[in-house]
CSV table of C-alpha atoms (C1' of nucleotides) in Angstrom, one decimal:
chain,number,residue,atom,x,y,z
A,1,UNK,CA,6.9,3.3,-0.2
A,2,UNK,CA,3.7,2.1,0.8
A,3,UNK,CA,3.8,2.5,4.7
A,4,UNK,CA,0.5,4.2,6.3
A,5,UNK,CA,0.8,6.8,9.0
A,6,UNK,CA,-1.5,5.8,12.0
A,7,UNK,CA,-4.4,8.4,10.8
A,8,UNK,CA,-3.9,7.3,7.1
A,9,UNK,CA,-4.8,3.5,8.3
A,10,UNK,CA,-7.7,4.6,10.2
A,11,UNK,CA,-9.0,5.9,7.2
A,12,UNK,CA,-8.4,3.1,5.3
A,13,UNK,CA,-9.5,0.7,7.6
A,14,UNK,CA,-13.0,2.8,7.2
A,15,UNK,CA,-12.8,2.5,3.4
A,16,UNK,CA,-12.1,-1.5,3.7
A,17,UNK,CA,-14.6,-1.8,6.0
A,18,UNK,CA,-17.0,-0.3,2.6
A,19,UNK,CA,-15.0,-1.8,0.6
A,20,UNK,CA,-16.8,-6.0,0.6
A,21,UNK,CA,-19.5,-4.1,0.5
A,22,UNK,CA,-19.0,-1.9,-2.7
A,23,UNK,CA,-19.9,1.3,-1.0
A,24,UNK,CA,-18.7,4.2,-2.1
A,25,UNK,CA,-18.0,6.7,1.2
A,26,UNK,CA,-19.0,9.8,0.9
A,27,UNK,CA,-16.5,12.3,3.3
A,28,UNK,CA,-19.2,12.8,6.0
A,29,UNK,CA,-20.2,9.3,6.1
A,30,UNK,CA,-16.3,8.7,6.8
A,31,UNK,CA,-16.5,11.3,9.8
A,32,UNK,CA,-19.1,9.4,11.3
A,33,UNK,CA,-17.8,6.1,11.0
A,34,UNK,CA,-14.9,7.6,13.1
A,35,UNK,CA,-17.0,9.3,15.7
A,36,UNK,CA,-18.9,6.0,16.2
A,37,UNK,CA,-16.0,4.2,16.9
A,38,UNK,CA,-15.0,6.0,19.6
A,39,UNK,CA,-17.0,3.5,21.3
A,40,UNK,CA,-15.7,0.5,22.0
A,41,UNK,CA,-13.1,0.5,19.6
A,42,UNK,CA,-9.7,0.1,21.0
A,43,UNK,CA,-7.5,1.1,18.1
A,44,UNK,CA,-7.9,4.3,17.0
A,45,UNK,CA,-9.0,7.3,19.3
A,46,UNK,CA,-12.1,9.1,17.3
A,47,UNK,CA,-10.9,12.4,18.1
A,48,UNK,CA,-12.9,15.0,16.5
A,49,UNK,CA,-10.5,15.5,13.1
A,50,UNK,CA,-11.2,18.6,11.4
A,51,UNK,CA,-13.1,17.7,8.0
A,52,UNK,CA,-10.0,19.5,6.1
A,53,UNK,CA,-8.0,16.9,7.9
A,54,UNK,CA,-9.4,14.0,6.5
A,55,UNK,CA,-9.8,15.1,3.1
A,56,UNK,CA,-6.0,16.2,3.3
A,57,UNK,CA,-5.7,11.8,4.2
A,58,UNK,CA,-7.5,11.1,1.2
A,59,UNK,CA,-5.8,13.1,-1.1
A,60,UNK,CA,-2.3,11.6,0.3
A,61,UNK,CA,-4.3,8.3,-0.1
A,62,UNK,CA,-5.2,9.0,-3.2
A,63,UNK,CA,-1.8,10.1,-4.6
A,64,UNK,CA,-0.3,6.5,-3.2
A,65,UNK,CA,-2.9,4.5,-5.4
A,66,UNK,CA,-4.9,3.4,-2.7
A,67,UNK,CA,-8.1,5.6,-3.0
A,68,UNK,CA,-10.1,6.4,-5.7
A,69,UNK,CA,-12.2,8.8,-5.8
A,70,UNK,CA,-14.8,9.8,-7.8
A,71,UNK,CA,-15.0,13.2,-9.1
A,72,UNK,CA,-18.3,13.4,-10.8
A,73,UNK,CA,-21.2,13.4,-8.0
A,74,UNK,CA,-20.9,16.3,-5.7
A,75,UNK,CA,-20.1,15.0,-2.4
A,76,UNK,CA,-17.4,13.0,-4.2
A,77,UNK,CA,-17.1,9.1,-3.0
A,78,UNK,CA,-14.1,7.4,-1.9
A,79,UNK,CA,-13.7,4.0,-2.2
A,80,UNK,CA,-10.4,1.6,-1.5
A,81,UNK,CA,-8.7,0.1,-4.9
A,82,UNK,CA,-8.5,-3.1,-3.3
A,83,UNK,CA,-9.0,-4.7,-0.7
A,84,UNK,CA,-7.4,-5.4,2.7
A,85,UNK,CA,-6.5,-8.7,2.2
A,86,UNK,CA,-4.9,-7.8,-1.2
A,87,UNK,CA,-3.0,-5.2,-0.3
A,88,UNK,CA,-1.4,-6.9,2.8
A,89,UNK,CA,-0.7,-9.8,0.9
A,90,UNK,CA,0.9,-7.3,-1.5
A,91,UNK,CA,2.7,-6.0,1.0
A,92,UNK,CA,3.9,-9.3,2.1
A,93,UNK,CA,5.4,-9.3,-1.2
A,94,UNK,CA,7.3,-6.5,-1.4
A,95,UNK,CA,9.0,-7.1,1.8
A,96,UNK,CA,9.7,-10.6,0.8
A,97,UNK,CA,11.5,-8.7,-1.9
A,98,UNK,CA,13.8,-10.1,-5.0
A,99,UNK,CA,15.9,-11.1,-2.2
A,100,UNK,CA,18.6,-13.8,-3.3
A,101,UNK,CA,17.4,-15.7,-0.1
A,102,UNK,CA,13.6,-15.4,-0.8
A,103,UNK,CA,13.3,-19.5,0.2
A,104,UNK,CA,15.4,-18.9,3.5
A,105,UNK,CA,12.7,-16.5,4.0
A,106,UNK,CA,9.5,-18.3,3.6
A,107,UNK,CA,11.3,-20.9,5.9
A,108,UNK,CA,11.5,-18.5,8.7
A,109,UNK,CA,8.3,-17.7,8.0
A,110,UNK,CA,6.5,-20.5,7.9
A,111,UNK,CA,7.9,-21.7,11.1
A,112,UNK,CA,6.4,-19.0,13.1
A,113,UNK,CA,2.4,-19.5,11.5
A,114,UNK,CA,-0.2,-21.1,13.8
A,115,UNK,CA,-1.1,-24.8,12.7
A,116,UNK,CA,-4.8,-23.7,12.1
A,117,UNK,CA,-2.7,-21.4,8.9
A,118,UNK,CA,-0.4,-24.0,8.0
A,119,UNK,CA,-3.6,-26.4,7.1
A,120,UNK,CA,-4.9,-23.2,5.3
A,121,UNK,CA,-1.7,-23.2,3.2
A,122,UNK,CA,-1.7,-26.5,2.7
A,123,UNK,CA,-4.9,-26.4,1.6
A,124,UNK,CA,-4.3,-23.6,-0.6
A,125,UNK,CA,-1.1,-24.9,-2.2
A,126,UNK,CA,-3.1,-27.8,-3.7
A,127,UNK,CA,-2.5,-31.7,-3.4
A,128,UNK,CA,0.6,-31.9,-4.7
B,1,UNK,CA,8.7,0.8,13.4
B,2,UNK,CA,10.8,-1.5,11.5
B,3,UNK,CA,11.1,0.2,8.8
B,4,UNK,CA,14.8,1.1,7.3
B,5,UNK,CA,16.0,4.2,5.0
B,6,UNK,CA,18.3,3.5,1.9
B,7,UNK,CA,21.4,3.7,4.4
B,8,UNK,CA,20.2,2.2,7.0
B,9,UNK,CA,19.3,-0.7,4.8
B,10,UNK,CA,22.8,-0.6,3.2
B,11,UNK,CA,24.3,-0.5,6.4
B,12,UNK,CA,22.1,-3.8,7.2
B,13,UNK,CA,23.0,-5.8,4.1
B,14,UNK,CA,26.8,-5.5,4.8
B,15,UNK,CA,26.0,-6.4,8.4
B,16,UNK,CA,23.6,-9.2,7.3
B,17,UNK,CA,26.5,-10.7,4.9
B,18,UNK,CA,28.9,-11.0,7.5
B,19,UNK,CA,26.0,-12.8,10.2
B,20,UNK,CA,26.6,-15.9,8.1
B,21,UNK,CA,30.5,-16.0,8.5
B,22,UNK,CA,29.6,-14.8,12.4
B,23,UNK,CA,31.9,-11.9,11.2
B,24,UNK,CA,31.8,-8.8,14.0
B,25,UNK,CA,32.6,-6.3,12.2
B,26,UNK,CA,34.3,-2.8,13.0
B,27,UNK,CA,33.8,0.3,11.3
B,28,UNK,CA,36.6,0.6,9.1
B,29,UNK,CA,35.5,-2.8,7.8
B,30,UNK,CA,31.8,-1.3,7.2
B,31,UNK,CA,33.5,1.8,5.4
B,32,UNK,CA,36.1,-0.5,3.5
B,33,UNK,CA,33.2,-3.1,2.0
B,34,UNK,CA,31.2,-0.1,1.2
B,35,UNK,CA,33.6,1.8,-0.9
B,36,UNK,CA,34.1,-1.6,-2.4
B,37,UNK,CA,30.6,-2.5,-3.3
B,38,UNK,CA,30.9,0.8,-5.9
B,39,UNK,CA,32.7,-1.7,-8.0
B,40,UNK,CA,29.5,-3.6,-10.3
B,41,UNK,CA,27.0,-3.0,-7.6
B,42,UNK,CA,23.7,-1.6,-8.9
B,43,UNK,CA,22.0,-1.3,-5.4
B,44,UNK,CA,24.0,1.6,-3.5
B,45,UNK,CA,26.3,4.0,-4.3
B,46,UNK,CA,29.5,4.1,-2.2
B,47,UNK,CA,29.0,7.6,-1.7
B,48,UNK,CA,32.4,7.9,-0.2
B,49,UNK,CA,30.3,9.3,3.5
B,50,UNK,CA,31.8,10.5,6.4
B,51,UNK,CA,32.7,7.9,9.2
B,52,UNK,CA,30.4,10.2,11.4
B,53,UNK,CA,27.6,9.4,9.5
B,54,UNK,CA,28.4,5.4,9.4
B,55,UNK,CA,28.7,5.8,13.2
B,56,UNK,CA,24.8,7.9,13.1
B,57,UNK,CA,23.6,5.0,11.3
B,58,UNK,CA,25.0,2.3,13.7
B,59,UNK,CA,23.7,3.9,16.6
B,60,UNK,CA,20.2,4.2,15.6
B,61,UNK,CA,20.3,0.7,14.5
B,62,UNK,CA,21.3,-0.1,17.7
B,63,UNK,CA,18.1,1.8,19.2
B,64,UNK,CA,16.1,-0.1,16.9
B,65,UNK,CA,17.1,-3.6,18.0
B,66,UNK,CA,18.8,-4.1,14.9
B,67,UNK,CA,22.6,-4.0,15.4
B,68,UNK,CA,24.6,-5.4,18.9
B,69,UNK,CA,27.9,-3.2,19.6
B,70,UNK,CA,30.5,-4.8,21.5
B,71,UNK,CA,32.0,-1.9,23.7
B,72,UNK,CA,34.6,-3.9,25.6
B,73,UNK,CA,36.9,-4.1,22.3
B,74,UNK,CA,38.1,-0.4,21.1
B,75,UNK,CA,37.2,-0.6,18.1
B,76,UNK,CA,33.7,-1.7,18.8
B,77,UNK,CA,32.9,-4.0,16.6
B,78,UNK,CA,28.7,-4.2,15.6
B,79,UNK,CA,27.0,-7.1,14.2
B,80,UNK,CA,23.3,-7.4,12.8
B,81,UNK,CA,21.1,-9.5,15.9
B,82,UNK,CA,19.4,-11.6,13.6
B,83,UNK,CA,20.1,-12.7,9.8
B,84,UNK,CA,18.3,-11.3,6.9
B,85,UNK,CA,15.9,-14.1,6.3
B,86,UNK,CA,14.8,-14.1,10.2
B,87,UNK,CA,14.4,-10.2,10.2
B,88,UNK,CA,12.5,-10.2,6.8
B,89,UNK,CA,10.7,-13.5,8.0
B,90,UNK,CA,9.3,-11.1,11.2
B,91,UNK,CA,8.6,-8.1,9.0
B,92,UNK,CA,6.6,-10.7,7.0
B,93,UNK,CA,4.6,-11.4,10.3
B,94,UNK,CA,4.4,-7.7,11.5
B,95,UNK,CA,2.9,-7.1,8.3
B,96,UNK,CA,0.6,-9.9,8.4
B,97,UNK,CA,-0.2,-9.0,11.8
B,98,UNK,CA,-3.1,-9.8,13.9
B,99,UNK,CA,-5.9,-8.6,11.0
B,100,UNK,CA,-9.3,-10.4,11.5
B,101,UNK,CA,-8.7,-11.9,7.9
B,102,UNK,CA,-5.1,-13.3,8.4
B,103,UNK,CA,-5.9,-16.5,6.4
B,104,UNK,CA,-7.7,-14.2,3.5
B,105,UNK,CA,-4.4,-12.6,3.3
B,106,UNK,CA,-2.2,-15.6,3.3
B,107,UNK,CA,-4.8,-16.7,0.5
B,108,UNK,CA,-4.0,-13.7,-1.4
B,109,UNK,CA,-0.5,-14.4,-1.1
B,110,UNK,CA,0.1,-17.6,-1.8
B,111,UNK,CA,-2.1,-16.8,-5.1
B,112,UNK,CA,1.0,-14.5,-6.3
B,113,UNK,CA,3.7,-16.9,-5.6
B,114,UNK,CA,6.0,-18.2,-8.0
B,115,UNK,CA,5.8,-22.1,-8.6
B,116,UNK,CA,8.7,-22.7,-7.4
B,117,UNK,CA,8.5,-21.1,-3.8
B,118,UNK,CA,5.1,-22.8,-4.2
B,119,UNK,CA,7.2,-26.4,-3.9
B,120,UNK,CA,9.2,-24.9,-1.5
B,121,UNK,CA,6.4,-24.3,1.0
B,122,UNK,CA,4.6,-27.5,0.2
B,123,UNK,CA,7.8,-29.3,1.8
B,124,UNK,CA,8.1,-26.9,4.5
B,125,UNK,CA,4.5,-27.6,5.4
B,126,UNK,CA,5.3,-31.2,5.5
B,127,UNK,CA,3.7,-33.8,3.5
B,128,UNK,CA,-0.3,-33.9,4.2
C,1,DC,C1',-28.3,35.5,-6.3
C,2,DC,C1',-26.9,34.2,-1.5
C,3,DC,C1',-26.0,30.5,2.0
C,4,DT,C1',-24.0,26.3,3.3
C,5,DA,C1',-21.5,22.1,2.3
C,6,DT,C1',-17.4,20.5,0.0
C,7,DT,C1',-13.1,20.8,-1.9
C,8,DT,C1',-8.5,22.9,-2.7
C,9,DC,C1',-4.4,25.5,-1.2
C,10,DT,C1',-1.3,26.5,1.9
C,11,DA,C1',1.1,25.9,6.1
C,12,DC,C1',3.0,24.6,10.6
C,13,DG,C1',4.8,21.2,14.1
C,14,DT,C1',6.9,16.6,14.8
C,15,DT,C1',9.5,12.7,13.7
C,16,DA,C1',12.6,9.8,10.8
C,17,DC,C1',16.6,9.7,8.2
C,18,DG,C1',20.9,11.3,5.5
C,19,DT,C1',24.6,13.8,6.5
C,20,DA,C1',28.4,15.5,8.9
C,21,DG,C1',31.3,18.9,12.0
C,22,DA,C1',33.2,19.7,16.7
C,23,DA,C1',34.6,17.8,20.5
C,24,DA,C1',35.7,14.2,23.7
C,25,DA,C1',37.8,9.7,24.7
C,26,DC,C1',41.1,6.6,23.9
C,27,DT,C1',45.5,4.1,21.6
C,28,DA,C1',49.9,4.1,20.2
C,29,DC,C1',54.3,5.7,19.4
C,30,DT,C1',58.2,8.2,20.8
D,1,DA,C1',54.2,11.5,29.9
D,2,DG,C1',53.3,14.1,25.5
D,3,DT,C1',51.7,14.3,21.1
D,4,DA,C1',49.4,12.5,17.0
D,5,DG,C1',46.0,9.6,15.0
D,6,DT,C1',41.7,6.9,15.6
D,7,DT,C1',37.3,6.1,17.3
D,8,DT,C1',33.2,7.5,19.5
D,9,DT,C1',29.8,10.9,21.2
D,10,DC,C1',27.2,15.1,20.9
D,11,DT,C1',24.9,18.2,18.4
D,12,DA,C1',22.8,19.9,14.3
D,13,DC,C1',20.9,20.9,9.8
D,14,DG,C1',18.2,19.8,5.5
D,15,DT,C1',14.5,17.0,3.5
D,16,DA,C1',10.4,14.3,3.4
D,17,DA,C1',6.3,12.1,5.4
D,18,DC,C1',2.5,12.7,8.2
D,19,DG,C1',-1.0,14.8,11.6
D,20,DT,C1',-3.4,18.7,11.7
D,21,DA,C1',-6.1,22.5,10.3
D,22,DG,C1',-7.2,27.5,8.7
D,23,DA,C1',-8.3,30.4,4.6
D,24,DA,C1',-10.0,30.6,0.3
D,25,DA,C1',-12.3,28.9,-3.8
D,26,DT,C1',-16.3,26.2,-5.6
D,27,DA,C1',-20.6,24.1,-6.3
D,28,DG,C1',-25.6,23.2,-5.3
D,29,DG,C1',-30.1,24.4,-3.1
D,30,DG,C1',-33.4,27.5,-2.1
DNA sequence: CCCTATTTCTACGTTACGTAGAAAACTACT
DNA sequence: AGTAGTTTTCTACGTAACGTAGAAATAGGG
């Protein structure tokens, strides 16, 4: 239930981008964060969205928990409700699922991660 | 692109449980385990569907790299390419994906692992 | 009080998916 | 071979998500 369409994860990507920063986008500064990366960028294709267009993203956005917004101030500001990291790794988690063969799963998966990330991991999981 | 509707991901699980018994299985098996699973099983309803729609699902499984038909037999018999834990295993990585902050993410979710799984992946990764 | 920026409402086209009928292709039985 | 039943293909419709945006309502600024 948490897939993005392609324009929904530029958008996000925007607000993540703000997001180790704490700052709180404002619609236009959005808009011009996408025309800039027209430049350069190879992902996503700035392509002039209509401003209705990009609010209509945020309100979807909104609506699936991952934007807040605030309401008070006048331009309002739109920030992510967590991070990018978090909510891959959340992700991660919900496609790992309640499966009965979760283990089988992290098997597969941890054959098929760089060594550079399995020292990571191993780091992470702590001496023993 | 991966991603699978409620009957498609039925259609999957009945596929995935025979991949372990290297079962190829036709559709009258598919349509016979499915009316059976309405017995106890909380997950899906065995809706009783037409053998059409089976046959829909099948088919666009098959687009999706999902499902192998063998044609020479008449009834064809379909079989899932890869077991569950392999095809979750590569969601897992899709979702992971090539993000600047991969090892952020695996951070994050390692952090929301159950101890268990946590000893499981410390003897995957090999003593260190 | 009026103009401009911002937001809300409404809507249309496309694609994925659940669903299945009609028809075609094929098997089997007589 | 002819007919009946089974299996597969073709086509299609309804719903929901998403990209996209116009029209209208709203809120500040001068």
């Amino acid at each position: 239930m948490a897939s993005l369409g392609e324009l929904e994860r530029a958008v996000m990507d925007l607000l993540w981008a703000g997001h180790e920063a704490a700052t709180a986008n404002t619609l236009r500064d959005l808009l011009a964060q996408d025309s800039a990366a027209v430049d350069g960028n190879a992902g996503h294709q700035g392509k002039d969205l209509a401003v209705t267009t990009v609010l209509t993203v945020l309100s979807r956005l909104e609506k699936k928990g991952l934007v807040e917004r605030e309401r008070g101030t006048r331009p309002h500001r739109y920030q992510a409700v967590s991070s990018r990291a978090d909510h891959t790794a959340e992700l991660m988690h919900e496609v790992l699922g309640s499966a009965p063969d979760r283990e089988a799963v992290l098997a597969r998966f941890i054959g098929s991660v760089t060594e550079g990330e399995a020292a990571t991991l191993r780091k992470l999981l702590g001496y023993n």
